[in-house]
PDB file of C-alpha atoms in Angstrom:
ATOM      1  CA  MET Z 250       0.000   0.000   0.000  1.00 52.00           C
ATOM      2  CA  VAL Z 251       2.723   2.502   1.007  1.00 53.00           C
ATOM      3  CA  SER Z 252       5.962   2.780  -0.932  1.00 58.00           C
ATOM      4  CA  PRO Z 253       9.307   2.921   0.910  1.00 50.00           C
ATOM      5  CA  ALA Z 254       9.796   6.497  -0.294  1.00 48.00           C
ATOM      6  CA  SER Z 255       6.424   7.603   1.097  1.00 54.00           C
ATOM      7  CA  LEU Z 256       7.030   5.853   4.400  1.00 50.00           C
ATOM      8  CA  PHE Z 257      10.509   7.319   4.784  1.00 44.00           C
ATOM      9  CA  LEU Z 258       9.240  10.875   4.246  1.00 49.00           C
ATOM     10  CA  LEU Z 259       6.388  10.403   6.691  1.00 49.00           C
ATOM     11  CA  VAL Z 260       8.567   8.851   9.394  1.00 45.00           C
ATOM     12  CA  LEU Z 261      10.992  11.781   9.186  1.00 46.00           C
ATOM     13  CA  GLU Z 262       8.158  14.289   9.359  1.00 50.00           C
ATOM     14  CA  LEU Z 263       6.316  12.568  12.200  1.00 48.00           C
ATOM     15  CA  ASP Z 264       9.583  12.324  14.131  1.00 47.00           C
ATOM     16  CA  HIS Z 265       9.875  16.085  13.787  1.00 49.00           C
ATOM     17  CA  CYS Z 266       6.277  16.482  14.986  1.00 51.00           C
ATOM     18  CA  VAL Z 267       6.936  14.360  18.088  1.00 41.00           C
ATOM     19  CA  ARG Z 268      10.077  16.327  18.940  1.00 43.00           C
ATOM     20  CA  ALA Z 269       8.192  19.599  18.443  1.00 47.00           C
ATOM     21  CA  ASN Z 270       5.499  18.458  20.878  1.00 47.00           C
ATOM     22  CA  TYR Z 271       7.934  16.831  23.334  1.00 41.00           C
ATOM     23  CA  PRO Z 272      11.240  18.754  23.140  1.00 47.00           C
ATOM     24  CA  SER Z 273      12.977  16.306  25.487  1.00 45.00           C
ATOM     25  CA  ALA Z 274      11.755  13.178  23.704  1.00 43.00           C
ATOM     26  CA  GLY Z 275      14.145  10.328  24.427  1.00 44.00           C
ATOM     27  CA  SER Z 276      14.931  11.499  27.980  1.00 43.00           C
ATOM     28  CA  ALA Z 277      13.824   9.433  30.959  1.00 41.00           C
ATOM     29  CA  MET Z 278      12.417  12.608  32.488  1.00 39.00           C
ATOM     30  CA  THR Z 279      10.093  13.366  29.534  1.00 41.00           C
ATOM     31  CA  ASP Z 280       6.574  14.134  30.780  1.00 45.00           C
ATOM     32  CA  PHE Z 281       4.252  12.111  28.532  1.00 39.00           C
ATOM     33  CA  THR Z 282       1.260  12.943  30.709  1.00 45.00           C
ATOM     34  CA  ARG Z 283       0.791  16.392  29.292  1.00 48.00           C
ATOM     35  CA  ARG Z 284      -1.506  16.748  26.306  1.00 49.00           C
ATOM     36  CA  PRO Z 285       0.456  17.330  23.096  1.00 46.00           C
ATOM     37  CA  ALA Z 286      -0.328  20.193  20.778  1.00 50.00           C
ATOM     38  CA  PRO Z 287      -2.105  19.242  17.530  1.00 53.00           C
ATOM     39  CA  ILE Z 288       0.350  17.706  15.101  1.00 57.00           C
ATOM     40  CA  TYR Z 289       1.247  19.967  12.198  1.00 64.00           C
ATOM     41  CA  ILE Z 290       3.123  18.388   9.319  1.00 70.00           C
ATOM     42  CA  ARG Z 291       5.390  21.150   8.068  1.00 77.00           C
ATOM     43  CA  SER Z 292       6.520  19.501   4.798  1.00 81.00           C
ATOM     44  CA  PRO Z 293       3.942  20.075   2.021  1.00 84.00           C
ATOM     45  CA  LEU Z 294       4.872  16.773   0.367  1.00 83.00           C
ATOM     46  CA  ALA Z 295       4.678  14.776   3.593  1.00 85.00           C
ATOM     47  CA  ARG Z 296       1.369  16.451   4.389  1.00 86.00           C
ATOM     48  CA  VAL Z 297      -0.042  15.469   0.979  1.00 87.00           C
ATOM     49  CA  LEU Z 298       1.163  11.892   1.422  1.00 88.00           C
ATOM     50  CA  TYR Z 299      -0.275  11.683   4.929  1.00 89.00           C
ATOM     51  CA  TYR Z 300      -3.758  12.812   3.886  1.00 90.00           C
ATOM     52  CA  ARG Z 301      -3.674  10.506   0.873  1.00 91.00           C
ATOM     53  CA  MET Z 302      -2.835   7.595   3.178  1.00 91.00           C
ATOM     54  CA  VAL Z 303      -5.744   8.550   5.439  1.00 91.00           C
ATOM     55  CA  HIS Z 304      -8.050   8.627   2.408  1.00 92.00           C
ATOM     56  CA  ASP Z 305      -6.736   5.251   1.228  1.00 92.00           C
ATOM     57  CA  GLN Z 306      -7.338   3.633   4.615  1.00 93.00           C
ATOM     58  CA  GLN Z 307     -10.961   4.754   4.458  1.00 93.00           C
ATOM     59  CA  HIS Z 308     -11.433   2.941   1.152  1.00 96.00           C
ATOM     60  CA  VAL Z 309      -8.989   0.064   0.785  1.00 93.00           C
ATOM     61  CA  ASP Z 310     -11.090  -2.522   2.642  1.00 93.00           C
ATOM     62  CA  SER Z 311     -14.501  -1.110   1.742  1.00 96.00           C
ATOM     63  CA  VAL Z 312     -16.912  -2.743  -0.724  1.00 96.00           C
ATOM     64  CA  HIS Z 313     -18.407   0.733  -1.358  1.00 97.00           C
ATOM     65  CA  GLY Z 314     -22.014  -0.369  -1.342  1.00 97.00           C
ATOM     66  CA  GLU Z 315     -23.166   3.260  -1.261  1.00 97.00           C
ATOM     67  CA  TRP Z 316     -21.632   3.850  -4.701  1.00 98.00           C
ATOM     68  CA  TYR Z 317     -24.202   1.545  -6.289  1.00 98.00           C
ATOM     69  CA  LYS Z 318     -27.379   2.300  -4.350  1.00 97.00           C
ATOM     70  CA  ALA Z 319     -30.307   4.116  -5.932  1.00 97.00           C
ATOM     71  CA  LYS Z 320     -33.545   5.183  -4.292  1.00 97.00           C
ATOM     72  CA  LEU Z 321     -35.766   2.860  -6.287  1.00 96.00           C
ATOM     73  CA  GLN Z 322     -38.914   4.193  -4.621  1.00 96.00           C
ATOM     74  CA  LYS Z 323     -38.279   7.465  -6.461  1.00 97.00           C
ATOM     75  CA  PHE Z 324     -38.696   5.792  -9.862  1.00 97.00           C
ATOM     76  CA  THR Z 325     -41.930   4.813 -11.536  1.00 96.00           C
ATOM     77  CA  GLU Z 326     -42.559   1.077 -11.676  1.00 96.00           C
ATOM     78  CA  GLU Z 327     -41.739   1.034 -15.395  1.00 96.00           C
ATOM     79  CA  VAL Z 328     -38.349   2.683 -14.848  1.00 97.00           C
ATOM     80  CA  CYS Z 329     -37.601   0.679 -11.693  1.00 97.00           C
ATOM     81  CA  ASP Z 330     -38.035  -2.615 -13.582  1.00 97.00           C
ATOM     82  CA  LYS Z 331     -35.133  -1.627 -15.855  1.00 98.00           C
ATOM     83  CA  PHE Z 332     -32.663  -0.998 -13.024  1.00 98.00           C
ATOM     84  CA  LEU Z 333     -29.756  -3.465 -12.757  1.00 98.00           C
ATOM     85  CA  PRO Z 334     -28.204  -3.600  -9.255  1.00 97.00           C
ATOM     86  CA  CYS Z 335     -24.402  -3.708  -9.393  1.00 98.00           C
ATOM     87  CA  HIS Z 336     -21.669  -4.088  -6.804  1.00 97.00           C
ATOM     88  CA  GLN Z 337     -17.906  -3.741  -6.498  1.00 98.00           C
ATOM     89  CA  ASP Z 338     -16.754  -6.851  -8.331  1.00 97.00           C
ATOM     90  CA  ASP Z 339     -13.277  -8.241  -8.981  1.00 97.00           C
ATOM     91  CA  GLY Z 340     -12.739  -6.046 -12.042  1.00 97.00           C
ATOM     92  CA  THR Z 341     -13.506  -2.894 -10.075  1.00 98.00           C
ATOM     93  CA  LYS Z 342     -11.309  -3.993  -7.163  1.00 97.00           C
ATOM     94  CA  GLN Z 343      -8.400  -4.686  -9.523  1.00 97.00           C
ATOM     95  CA  PHE Z 344      -8.637  -1.169 -10.941  1.00 97.00           C
ATOM     96  CA  LEU Z 345      -8.663   0.356  -7.449  1.00 97.00           C
ATOM     97  CA  ASP Z 346      -5.693  -1.761  -6.372  1.00 97.00           C
ATOM     98  CA  LYS Z 347      -3.780  -0.514  -9.409  1.00 96.00           C
ATOM     99  CA  CYS Z 348      -4.675   3.064  -8.448  1.00 96.00           C
ATOM    100  CA  TYR Z 349      -3.248   2.572  -4.951  1.00 95.00           C
ATOM    101  CA  GLU Z 350      -0.086   1.086  -6.426  1.00 95.00           C
ATOM    102  CA  LYS Z 351       0.485   3.833  -9.004  1.00 93.00           C
ATOM    103  CA  ALA Z 352      -0.190   6.620  -6.501  1.00 91.00           C
ATOM    104  CA  ASP Z 353       2.782   5.322  -4.496  1.00 90.00           C
ATOM    105  CA  TRP Z 354       5.149   5.888  -7.406  1.00 90.00           C
ATOM    106  CA  ILE Z 355       6.142   9.119  -5.684  1.00 87.00           C
ATOM    107  CA  PHE Z 356       8.830  10.358  -8.058  1.00 89.00           C
ATOM    108  CA  THR Z 357       6.744   9.476 -11.122  1.00 89.00           C
ATOM    109  CA  GLN Z 358       3.785  11.380  -9.648  1.00 87.00           C
ATOM    110  CA  MET Z 359       5.999  14.389  -8.903  1.00 88.00           C
ATOM    111  CA  ALA Z 360       7.312  14.357 -12.463  1.00 89.00           C
ATOM    112  CA  HIS Z 361       3.756  14.112 -13.817  1.00 87.00           C
ATOM    113  CA  SER Z 362       2.642  17.052 -11.674  1.00 87.00           C
ATOM    114  CA  PHE Z 363       5.486  19.201 -12.964  1.00 88.00           C
ATOM    115  CA  ALA Z 364       4.929  18.187 -16.592  1.00 86.00           C
ATOM    116  CA  LYS Z 365       1.180  18.735 -16.313  1.00 87.00           C
ATOM    117  CA  ALA Z 366       1.709  22.284 -15.053  1.00 89.00           C
ATOM    118  CA  ILE Z 367       3.837  23.085 -18.112  1.00 90.00           C
ATOM    119  CA  LEU Z 368       1.910  21.165 -20.773  1.00 86.00           C
ATOM    120  CA  SER Z 369      -1.490  22.491 -19.698  1.00 86.00           C
ATOM    121  CA  TRP Z 370      -0.553  25.877 -21.108  1.00 90.00           C
ATOM    122  CA  PHE Z 371      -0.849  24.609 -24.668  1.00 83.00           C
ATOM    123  CA  MET Z 372      -2.561  21.193 -24.493  1.00 82.00           C
ATOM    124  CA  THR Z 373      -5.956  19.995 -23.289  1.00 84.00           C
ATOM    125  CA  GLN Z 374      -6.148  17.945 -20.105  1.00 84.00           C
ATOM    126  CA  THR Z 375      -7.031  14.863 -22.170  1.00 85.00           C
ATOM    127  CA  SER Z 376      -3.972  15.247 -24.379  1.00 84.00           C
ATOM    128  CA  VAL Z 377      -1.707  15.822 -21.369  1.00 81.00           C
ATOM    129  CA  ASN Z 378      -2.959  12.583 -19.837  1.00 84.00           C
ATOM    130  CA  GLY Z 379      -2.453  10.750 -23.122  1.00 82.00           C
ATOM    131  CA  LEU Z 380       1.087  12.050 -23.491  1.00 84.00           C
ATOM    132  CA  LEU Z 381       2.045  11.166 -19.920  1.00 84.00           C
ATOM    133  CA  GLY Z 382       0.174   7.855 -19.820  1.00 83.00           C
ATOM    134  CA  ARG Z 383      -1.822   8.839 -16.753  1.00 82.00           C
ATOM    135  CA  GLY Z 384      -5.455   9.320 -15.719  1.00 88.00           C
ATOM    136  CA  SER Z 385      -6.965   6.073 -17.030  1.00 93.00           C
ATOM    137  CA  MET Z 386     -10.689   5.665 -16.387  1.00 96.00           C
ATOM    138  CA  PHE Z 387     -12.975   2.878 -15.238  1.00 98.00           C
ATOM    139  CA  VAL Z 388     -16.727   2.712 -15.897  1.00 98.00           C
ATOM    140  CA  PHE Z 389     -17.650  -0.969 -15.697  1.00 98.00           C
ATOM    141  CA  SER Z 390     -16.001  -4.373 -15.650  1.00 98.00           C
ATOM    142  CA  SER Z 391     -16.399  -7.003 -18.361  1.00 97.00           C
ATOM    143  CA  GLN Z 392     -18.870  -8.865 -16.153  1.00 97.00           C
ATOM    144  CA  GLN Z 393     -20.944  -5.746 -15.550  1.00 98.00           C
ATOM    145  CA  PHE Z 394     -20.970  -5.004 -19.290  1.00 98.00           C
ATOM    146  CA  GLN Z 395     -22.105  -8.565 -19.915  1.00 97.00           C
ATOM    147  CA  ASP Z 396     -24.899  -8.219 -17.350  1.00 98.00           C
ATOM    148  CA  LEU Z 397     -26.080  -4.934 -18.857  1.00 98.00           C
ATOM    149  CA  LEU Z 398     -26.355  -6.487 -22.312  1.00 98.00           C
ATOM    150  CA  GLU Z 399     -28.005  -9.596 -20.816  1.00 96.00           C
ATOM    151  CA  VAL Z 400     -25.629 -11.961 -22.599  1.00 96.00           C
ATOM    152  CA  ASP Z 401     -23.364 -14.783 -21.446  1.00 95.00           C
ATOM    153  CA  ALA Z 402     -19.596 -15.089 -21.615  1.00 93.00           C
ATOM    154  CA  SER Z 403     -19.700 -16.914 -24.951  1.00 95.00           C
ATOM    155  CA  TRP Z 404     -21.670 -14.166 -26.727  1.00 96.00           C
ATOM    156  CA  LYS Z 405     -19.835 -12.425 -29.546  1.00 96.00           C
ATOM    157  CA  ALA Z 406     -20.952  -9.867 -32.131  1.00 98.00           C
ATOM    158  CA  GLN Z 407     -19.193  -8.472 -35.177  1.00 97.00           C
ATOM    159  CA  SER Z 408     -18.409  -4.838 -34.437  1.00 98.00           C
ATOM    160  CA  LEU Z 409     -18.156  -2.302 -31.612  1.00 98.00           C
ATOM    161  CA  LEU Z 410     -17.684   1.439 -32.041  1.00 98.00           C
ATOM    162  CA  ASP Z 411     -16.404   3.224 -28.916  1.00 98.00           C
ATOM    163  CA  LEU Z 412     -16.867   6.993 -29.225  1.00 98.00           C
ATOM    164  CA  GLY Z 413     -14.378   9.195 -27.381  1.00 95.00           C
ATOM    165  CA  ALA Z 414     -12.439   6.118 -26.338  1.00 96.00           C
ATOM    166  CA  GLY Z 415      -9.597   7.958 -24.586  1.00 94.00           C
ATOM    167  CA  ASP Z 416      -6.632   5.656 -23.977  1.00 95.00           C
ATOM    168  CA  GLY Z 417      -8.700   2.505 -24.612  1.00 96.00           C
ATOM    169  CA  VAL Z 418      -8.608   1.165 -21.046  1.00 96.00           C
ATOM    170  CA  VAL Z 419     -12.416   1.173 -20.823  1.00 97.00           C
ATOM    171  CA  THR Z 420     -12.651  -0.286 -24.345  1.00 98.00           C
ATOM    172  CA  GLN Z 421     -10.632  -3.284 -23.170  1.00 97.00           C
ATOM    173  CA  HIS Z 422     -13.500  -4.398 -20.938  1.00 97.00           C
ATOM    174  CA  MET Z 423     -15.738  -4.706 -24.007  1.00 98.00           C
ATOM    175  CA  GLU Z 424     -13.396  -5.925 -26.728  1.00 97.00           C
ATOM    176  CA  LYS Z 425     -13.621  -9.675 -26.068  1.00 96.00           C
ATOM    177  CA  TYR Z 426     -17.289  -9.626 -27.074  1.00 98.00           C
ATOM    178  CA  PHE Z 427     -16.605  -8.301 -30.595  1.00 98.00           C
ATOM    179  CA  GLU Z 428     -14.633  -9.336 -33.655  1.00 97.00           C
ATOM    180  CA  GLU Z 429     -13.843  -5.768 -34.728  1.00 97.00           C
ATOM    181  CA  ILE Z 430     -13.165  -2.703 -32.566  1.00 98.00           C
ATOM    182  CA  TYR Z 431     -13.556   0.816 -33.963  1.00 98.00           C
ATOM    183  CA  THR Z 432     -12.866   3.950 -31.945  1.00 98.00           C
ATOM    184  CA  THR Z 433     -12.939   7.724 -32.239  1.00 97.00           C
ATOM    185  CA  GLU Z 434     -10.920  10.268 -30.310  1.00 95.00           C
ATOM    186  CA  ILE Z 435     -10.080  13.942 -30.880  1.00 92.00           C
ATOM    187  CA  SER Z 436      -6.862  14.013 -28.836  1.00 92.00           C
ATOM    188  CA  GLY Z 437      -3.748  13.164 -30.849  1.00 93.00           C
ATOM    189  CA  PRO Z 438      -1.844  11.469 -27.982  1.00 93.00           C
ATOM    190  CA  MET Z 439      -4.909   9.396 -27.123  1.00 95.00           C
ATOM    191  CA  ARG Z 440      -5.362   8.386 -30.786  1.00 95.00           C
ATOM    192  CA  ARG Z 441      -1.803   7.053 -30.758  1.00 95.00           C
ATOM    193  CA  ARG Z 442      -2.529   5.019 -27.629  1.00 96.00           C
ATOM    194  CA  LEU Z 443      -5.611   3.520 -29.280  1.00 97.00           C
ATOM    195  CA  THR Z 444      -3.575   2.615 -32.368  1.00 96.00           C
ATOM    196  CA  ASP Z 445      -0.930   1.000 -30.140  1.00 96.00           C
ATOM    197  CA  ARG Z 446      -3.677  -1.233 -28.697  1.00 96.00           C
ATOM    198  CA  GLY Z 447      -4.578  -2.411 -32.183  1.00 96.00           C
ATOM    199  CA  TYR Z 448      -7.918  -0.584 -32.448  1.00 97.00           C
ATOM    200  CA  SER Z 449      -9.111   1.024 -35.680  1.00 97.00           C
ATOM    201  CA  VAL Z 450      -9.271   4.791 -35.106  1.00 97.00           C
ATOM    202  CA  LEU Z 451     -11.837   6.563 -37.278  1.00 97.00           C
ATOM    203  CA  ASP Z 452     -11.983  10.249 -38.118  1.00 94.00           C
ATOM    204  CA  ILE Z 453     -14.738  12.147 -36.350  1.00 90.00           C
ATOM    205  CA  ALA Z 454     -16.681  12.636 -39.595  1.00 89.00           C
ATOM    206  CA  GLU Z 455     -16.121   9.052 -40.746  1.00 93.00           C
ATOM    207  CA  TRP Z 456     -17.954   6.910 -38.199  1.00 95.00           C
ATOM    208  CA  SER Z 457     -21.406   8.315 -39.021  1.00 93.00           C
ATOM    209  CA  ASN Z 458     -21.086   8.847 -42.764  1.00 92.00           C
ATOM    210  CA  GLY Z 459     -23.297   5.863 -43.573  1.00 88.00           C
ATOM    211  CA  THR Z 460     -20.606   3.549 -44.942  1.00 90.00           C
ATOM    212  CA  ARG Z 461     -20.965   1.029 -42.095  1.00 93.00           C
ATOM    213  CA  GLN Z 462     -23.249   0.082 -39.248  1.00 96.00           C
ATOM    214  CA  TYR Z 463     -22.260  -1.384 -35.890  1.00 98.00           C
ATOM    215  CA  ASP Z 464     -23.639  -4.086 -33.629  1.00 98.00           C
ATOM    216  CA  ALA Z 465     -22.946  -1.904 -30.599  1.00 98.00           C
ATOM    217  CA  ILE Z 466     -21.936   1.702 -30.037  1.00 98.00           C
ATOM    218  CA  SER Z 467     -20.607   2.902 -26.701  1.00 98.00           C
ATOM    219  CA  CYS Z 468     -20.724   6.559 -25.749  1.00 98.00           C
ATOM    220  CA  LEU Z 469     -19.229   6.673 -22.277  1.00 98.00           C
ATOM    221  CA  ASN Z 470     -19.097  10.031 -20.499  1.00 97.00           C
ATOM    222  CA  LEU Z 471     -19.059  11.881 -23.797  1.00 96.00           C
ATOM    223  CA  LEU Z 472     -22.453  13.622 -23.926  1.00 97.00           C
ATOM    224  CA  ASP Z 473     -21.356  16.108 -21.257  1.00 95.00           C
ATOM    225  CA  ARG Z 474     -18.061  16.721 -23.063  1.00 92.00           C
ATOM    226  CA  CYS Z 475     -19.294  17.269 -26.628  1.00 93.00           C
ATOM    227  CA  ASP Z 476     -20.643  20.370 -28.315  1.00 93.00           C
ATOM    228  CA  GLN Z 477     -23.799  18.798 -29.784  1.00 95.00           C
ATOM    229  CA  PRO Z 478     -25.024  15.842 -27.696  1.00 96.00           C
ATOM    230  CA  MET Z 479     -28.399  15.446 -29.455  1.00 96.00           C
ATOM    231  CA  ALA Z 480     -26.650  15.359 -32.819  1.00 96.00           C
ATOM    232  CA  ILE Z 481     -24.422  12.541 -31.566  1.00 97.00           C
ATOM    233  CA  LEU Z 482     -27.477  10.612 -30.358  1.00 97.00           C
ATOM    234  CA  SER Z 483     -29.047  11.068 -33.785  1.00 97.00           C
ATOM    235  CA  ASP Z 484     -25.874   9.845 -35.510  1.00 97.00           C
ATOM    236  CA  MET Z 485     -25.728   6.811 -33.208  1.00 98.00           C
ATOM    237  CA  ARG Z 486     -29.373   5.994 -33.942  1.00 97.00           C
ATOM    238  CA  ARG Z 487     -28.578   6.023 -37.657  1.00 96.00           C
ATOM    239  CA  SER Z 488     -25.305   4.079 -37.327  1.00 97.00           C
ATOM    240  CA  VAL Z 489     -26.343   1.201 -35.058  1.00 98.00           C
ATOM    241  CA  ARG Z 490     -27.898  -1.880 -36.628  1.00 97.00           C
ATOM    242  CA  PRO Z 491     -31.674  -2.253 -36.076  1.00 96.00           C
ATOM    243  CA  GLU Z 492     -31.102  -5.119 -33.638  1.00 97.00           C
ATOM    244  CA  GLY Z 493     -28.012  -3.489 -32.102  1.00 98.00           C
ATOM    245  CA  ARG Z 494     -27.470  -1.700 -28.814  1.00 98.00           C
ATOM    246  CA  VAL Z 495     -26.113   1.682 -27.736  1.00 98.00           C
ATOM    247  CA  ILE Z 496     -24.439   1.978 -24.327  1.00 98.00           C
ATOM    248  CA  VAL Z 497     -24.442   5.498 -22.873  1.00 98.00           C
ATOM    249  CA  ALA Z 498     -22.800   6.573 -19.619  1.00 98.00           C
ATOM    250  CA  VAL Z 499     -23.389  10.031 -18.160  1.00 98.00           C
ATOM    251  CA  VAL Z 500     -22.140  11.658 -14.994  1.00 98.00           C
ATOM    252  CA  ILE Z 501     -24.914  12.602 -12.586  1.00 97.00           C
ATOM    253  CA  PRO Z 502     -25.418  15.433 -11.762  1.00 96.00           C
ATOM    254  CA  PHE Z 503     -25.043  16.350 -15.429  1.00 96.00           C
ATOM    255  CA  SER Z 504     -22.609  19.243 -15.878  1.00 94.00           C
ATOM    256  CA  PRO Z 505     -21.441  19.951 -19.457  1.00 93.00           C
ATOM    257  CA  TYR Z 506     -17.828  20.992 -20.043  1.00 91.00           C
ATOM    258  CA  VAL Z 507     -16.463  21.195 -23.588  1.00 90.00           C
ATOM    259  CA  GLU Z 508     -12.675  21.465 -23.929  1.00 80.00           C
ATOM    260  CA  SER Z 509     -12.851  22.608 -27.555  1.00 75.00           C
ATOM    261  CA  THR Z 510     -15.009  25.736 -27.064  1.00 77.00           C
ATOM    262  CA  SER Z 511     -13.741  29.068 -25.772  1.00 78.00           C
ATOM    263  CA  ASP Z 512     -16.336  29.353 -22.998  1.00 84.00           C
ATOM    264  CA  LYS Z 513     -16.291  25.572 -22.293  1.00 85.00           C
ATOM    265  CA  LYS Z 514     -20.056  25.412 -22.893  1.00 89.00           C
ATOM    266  CA  PRO Z 515     -21.883  23.335 -25.532  1.00 92.00           C
ATOM    267  CA  THR Z 516     -23.857  25.043 -28.279  1.00 91.00           C
ATOM    268  CA  GLU Z 517     -26.585  22.397 -27.892  1.00 93.00           C
ATOM    269  CA  LEU Z 518     -28.065  22.051 -24.406  1.00 91.00           C
ATOM    270  CA  LEU Z 519     -29.876  19.104 -22.871  1.00 94.00           C
ATOM    271  CA  HIS Z 520     -32.845  20.372 -20.907  1.00 90.00           C
ATOM    272  CA  LEU Z 521     -32.873  17.988 -17.971  1.00 95.00           C
ATOM    273  CA  LYS Z 522     -35.245  18.141 -15.049  1.00 96.00           C
ATOM    274  CA  GLY Z 523     -34.338  17.599 -11.411  1.00 96.00           C
ATOM    275  CA  ALA Z 524     -31.124  17.524  -9.422  1.00 94.00           C
ATOM    276  CA  THR Z 525     -30.956  14.067  -7.835  1.00 97.00           C
ATOM    277  CA  PHE Z 526     -29.687  10.880  -9.465  1.00 98.00           C
ATOM    278  CA  GLU Z 527     -33.207   9.486  -9.720  1.00 98.00           C
ATOM    279  CA  GLU Z 528     -34.713  12.684 -11.137  1.00 98.00           C
ATOM    280  CA  GLN Z 529     -32.038  13.155 -13.781  1.00 98.00           C
ATOM    281  CA  VAL Z 530     -32.115   9.480 -14.822  1.00 98.00           C
ATOM    282  CA  THR Z 531     -35.863   9.771 -15.336  1.00 98.00           C
ATOM    283  CA  SER Z 532     -35.391  12.985 -17.312  1.00 98.00           C
ATOM    284  CA  PHE Z 533     -32.720  11.406 -19.507  1.00 98.00           C
ATOM    285  CA  ILE Z 534     -35.137   8.602 -20.374  1.00 98.00           C
ATOM    286  CA  LYS Z 535     -38.153  10.837 -21.044  1.00 97.00           C
ATOM    287  CA  ASP Z 536     -36.583  14.062 -22.312  1.00 97.00           C
ATOM    288  CA  VAL Z 537     -33.447  12.884 -24.125  1.00 98.00           C
ATOM    289  CA  PHE Z 538     -33.488   9.227 -25.190  1.00 98.00           C
ATOM    290  CA  GLU Z 539     -37.141   8.873 -26.144  1.00 97.00           C
ATOM    291  CA  PRO Z 540     -37.133  12.017 -28.343  1.00 97.00           C
ATOM    292  CA  ALA Z 541     -33.971  10.624 -29.973  1.00 97.00           C
ATOM    293  CA  ARG Z 542     -35.997   7.453 -30.795  1.00 97.00           C
ATOM    294  CA  PHE Z 543     -34.326   5.132 -28.321  1.00 98.00           C
ATOM    295  CA  THR Z 544     -35.856   2.760 -25.775  1.00 98.00           C
ATOM    296  CA  VAL Z 545     -33.965   2.051 -22.528  1.00 98.00           C
ATOM    297  CA  THR Z 546     -33.678  -1.692 -21.884  1.00 98.00           C
ATOM    298  CA  LYS Z 547     -31.433  -1.540 -18.792  1.00 98.00           C
ATOM    299  CA  PHE Z 548     -29.687   1.041 -16.653  1.00 98.00           C
ATOM    300  CA  THR Z 549     -27.526   0.994 -13.563  1.00 98.00           C
ATOM    301  CA  LYS Z 550     -25.597   3.170 -11.138  1.00 98.00           C
ATOM    302  CA  VAL Z 551     -21.818   2.742 -10.938  1.00 98.00           C
ATOM    303  CA  PRO Z 552     -18.796   4.793  -9.873  1.00 98.00           C
ATOM    304  CA  TYR Z 553     -16.878   6.563 -12.629  1.00 98.00           C
ATOM    305  CA  LEU Z 554     -13.299   6.128 -11.442  1.00 98.00           C
ATOM    306  CA  CYS Z 555     -10.105   7.837 -12.515  1.00 96.00           C
ATOM    307  CA  GLU Z 556      -6.513   7.080 -11.596  1.00 95.00           C
ATOM    308  CA  GLY Z 557      -5.226   9.590  -9.084  1.00 93.00           C
ATOM    309  CA  ASP Z 558      -2.087  11.557  -8.302  1.00 92.00           C
ATOM    310  CA  LEU Z 559      -0.078  12.637  -5.263  1.00 89.00           C
ATOM    311  CA  HIS Z 560      -3.203  13.964  -3.546  1.00 91.00           C
ATOM    312  CA  ARG Z 561      -5.594  11.056  -4.106  1.00 94.00           C
ATOM    313  CA  SER Z 562      -5.067   7.485  -5.265  1.00 95.00           C
ATOM    314  CA  PHE Z 563      -8.280   7.724  -7.266  1.00 96.00           C
ATOM    315  CA  TYR Z 564     -11.083  10.143  -8.016  1.00 96.00           C
ATOM    316  CA  LYS Z 565     -14.752   9.231  -8.251  1.00 98.00           C
ATOM    317  CA  LEU Z 566     -17.891  10.577  -9.857  1.00 98.00           C
ATOM    318  CA  THR Z 567     -21.292   8.914 -10.159  1.00 98.00           C
ATOM    319  CA  ASP Z 568     -22.326   7.420 -13.491  1.00 98.00           C
ATOM    320  CA  ALA Z 569     -25.675   6.327 -14.827  1.00 98.00           C
ATOM    321  CA  VAL Z 570     -25.145   3.720 -17.557  1.00 98.00           C
ATOM    322  CA  PHE Z 571     -27.983   3.094 -20.006  1.00 98.00           C
ATOM    323  CA  VAL Z 572     -28.448   0.382 -22.619  1.00 98.00           C
ATOM    324  CA  LEU Z 573     -30.549   1.649 -25.515  1.00 98.00           C
ATOM    325  CA  LYS Z 574     -32.163  -0.012 -28.490  1.00 98.00           C
ATOM    326  CA  PRO Z 575     -33.542   1.785 -31.555  1.00 97.00           C
ATOM    327  CA  SER Z 576     -37.298   2.311 -31.281  1.00 93.00           C
TER     328      SER Z 576
END
């Protein structure tokens, strides 16, 4: 859990804290009955590592049941019947364990922090992550994907298109169910990572030009990051095979942020109702997917996880994942 470098820095700093509170520490006459002053960790790095360790200890042995719970009584019966309960499975635990491990690469994390500060002046956050090989995401495991599609482990279709695939880590959880993997990605460094994984990378205007259709299209945490989300839904409706499926993940609460626009706002807004997970899920179904001529077959609540840094081993948002079929 804790690297030797992290432990060494913390031991040195805590030793200083003890000596500051008990100036004669080590003497037989030291009065350990008096109440020490609150410990202040003077080193910024040691302080960051200490609070990250505290955060890790709160999570490392937890099954995080609260991440997956929805207030089903807030849904109509029709919507409630489509909810798939999930839990922290082996795939999710493996990703978290990797996050804890990578966060303890102290000198790598320091180098990444320095490089990020410089590169962010002229590159998007996505491209910085792609260049540095950091910030991989996790939405669902292979088993959870299988459960959402209501298929077994032997099921296999011809083609998957993963829109905004990033570095392809999330795509990996879906690839074994398809013969062909197509992806799109705006970021140049991320496109290179997708190519290195052996995925076909399509131009943004190519995937929806009508030359091919796909058995499944995944659009994971893209609708809040694109300029025209309804247009993308329309293109997906046209590009998926009639018997195919579209898998959409959105962060709840929905908060659009577009890296490519000057004001970071989309030109096409989704008019959602409500503020809670249950209210916004219902609004997505009624006010977004149904007007786009999709029917929701399943949906679930899962954590949207991201590899961390010096401050946190991982970061978490809440995702609603929907499986849609053309209607």
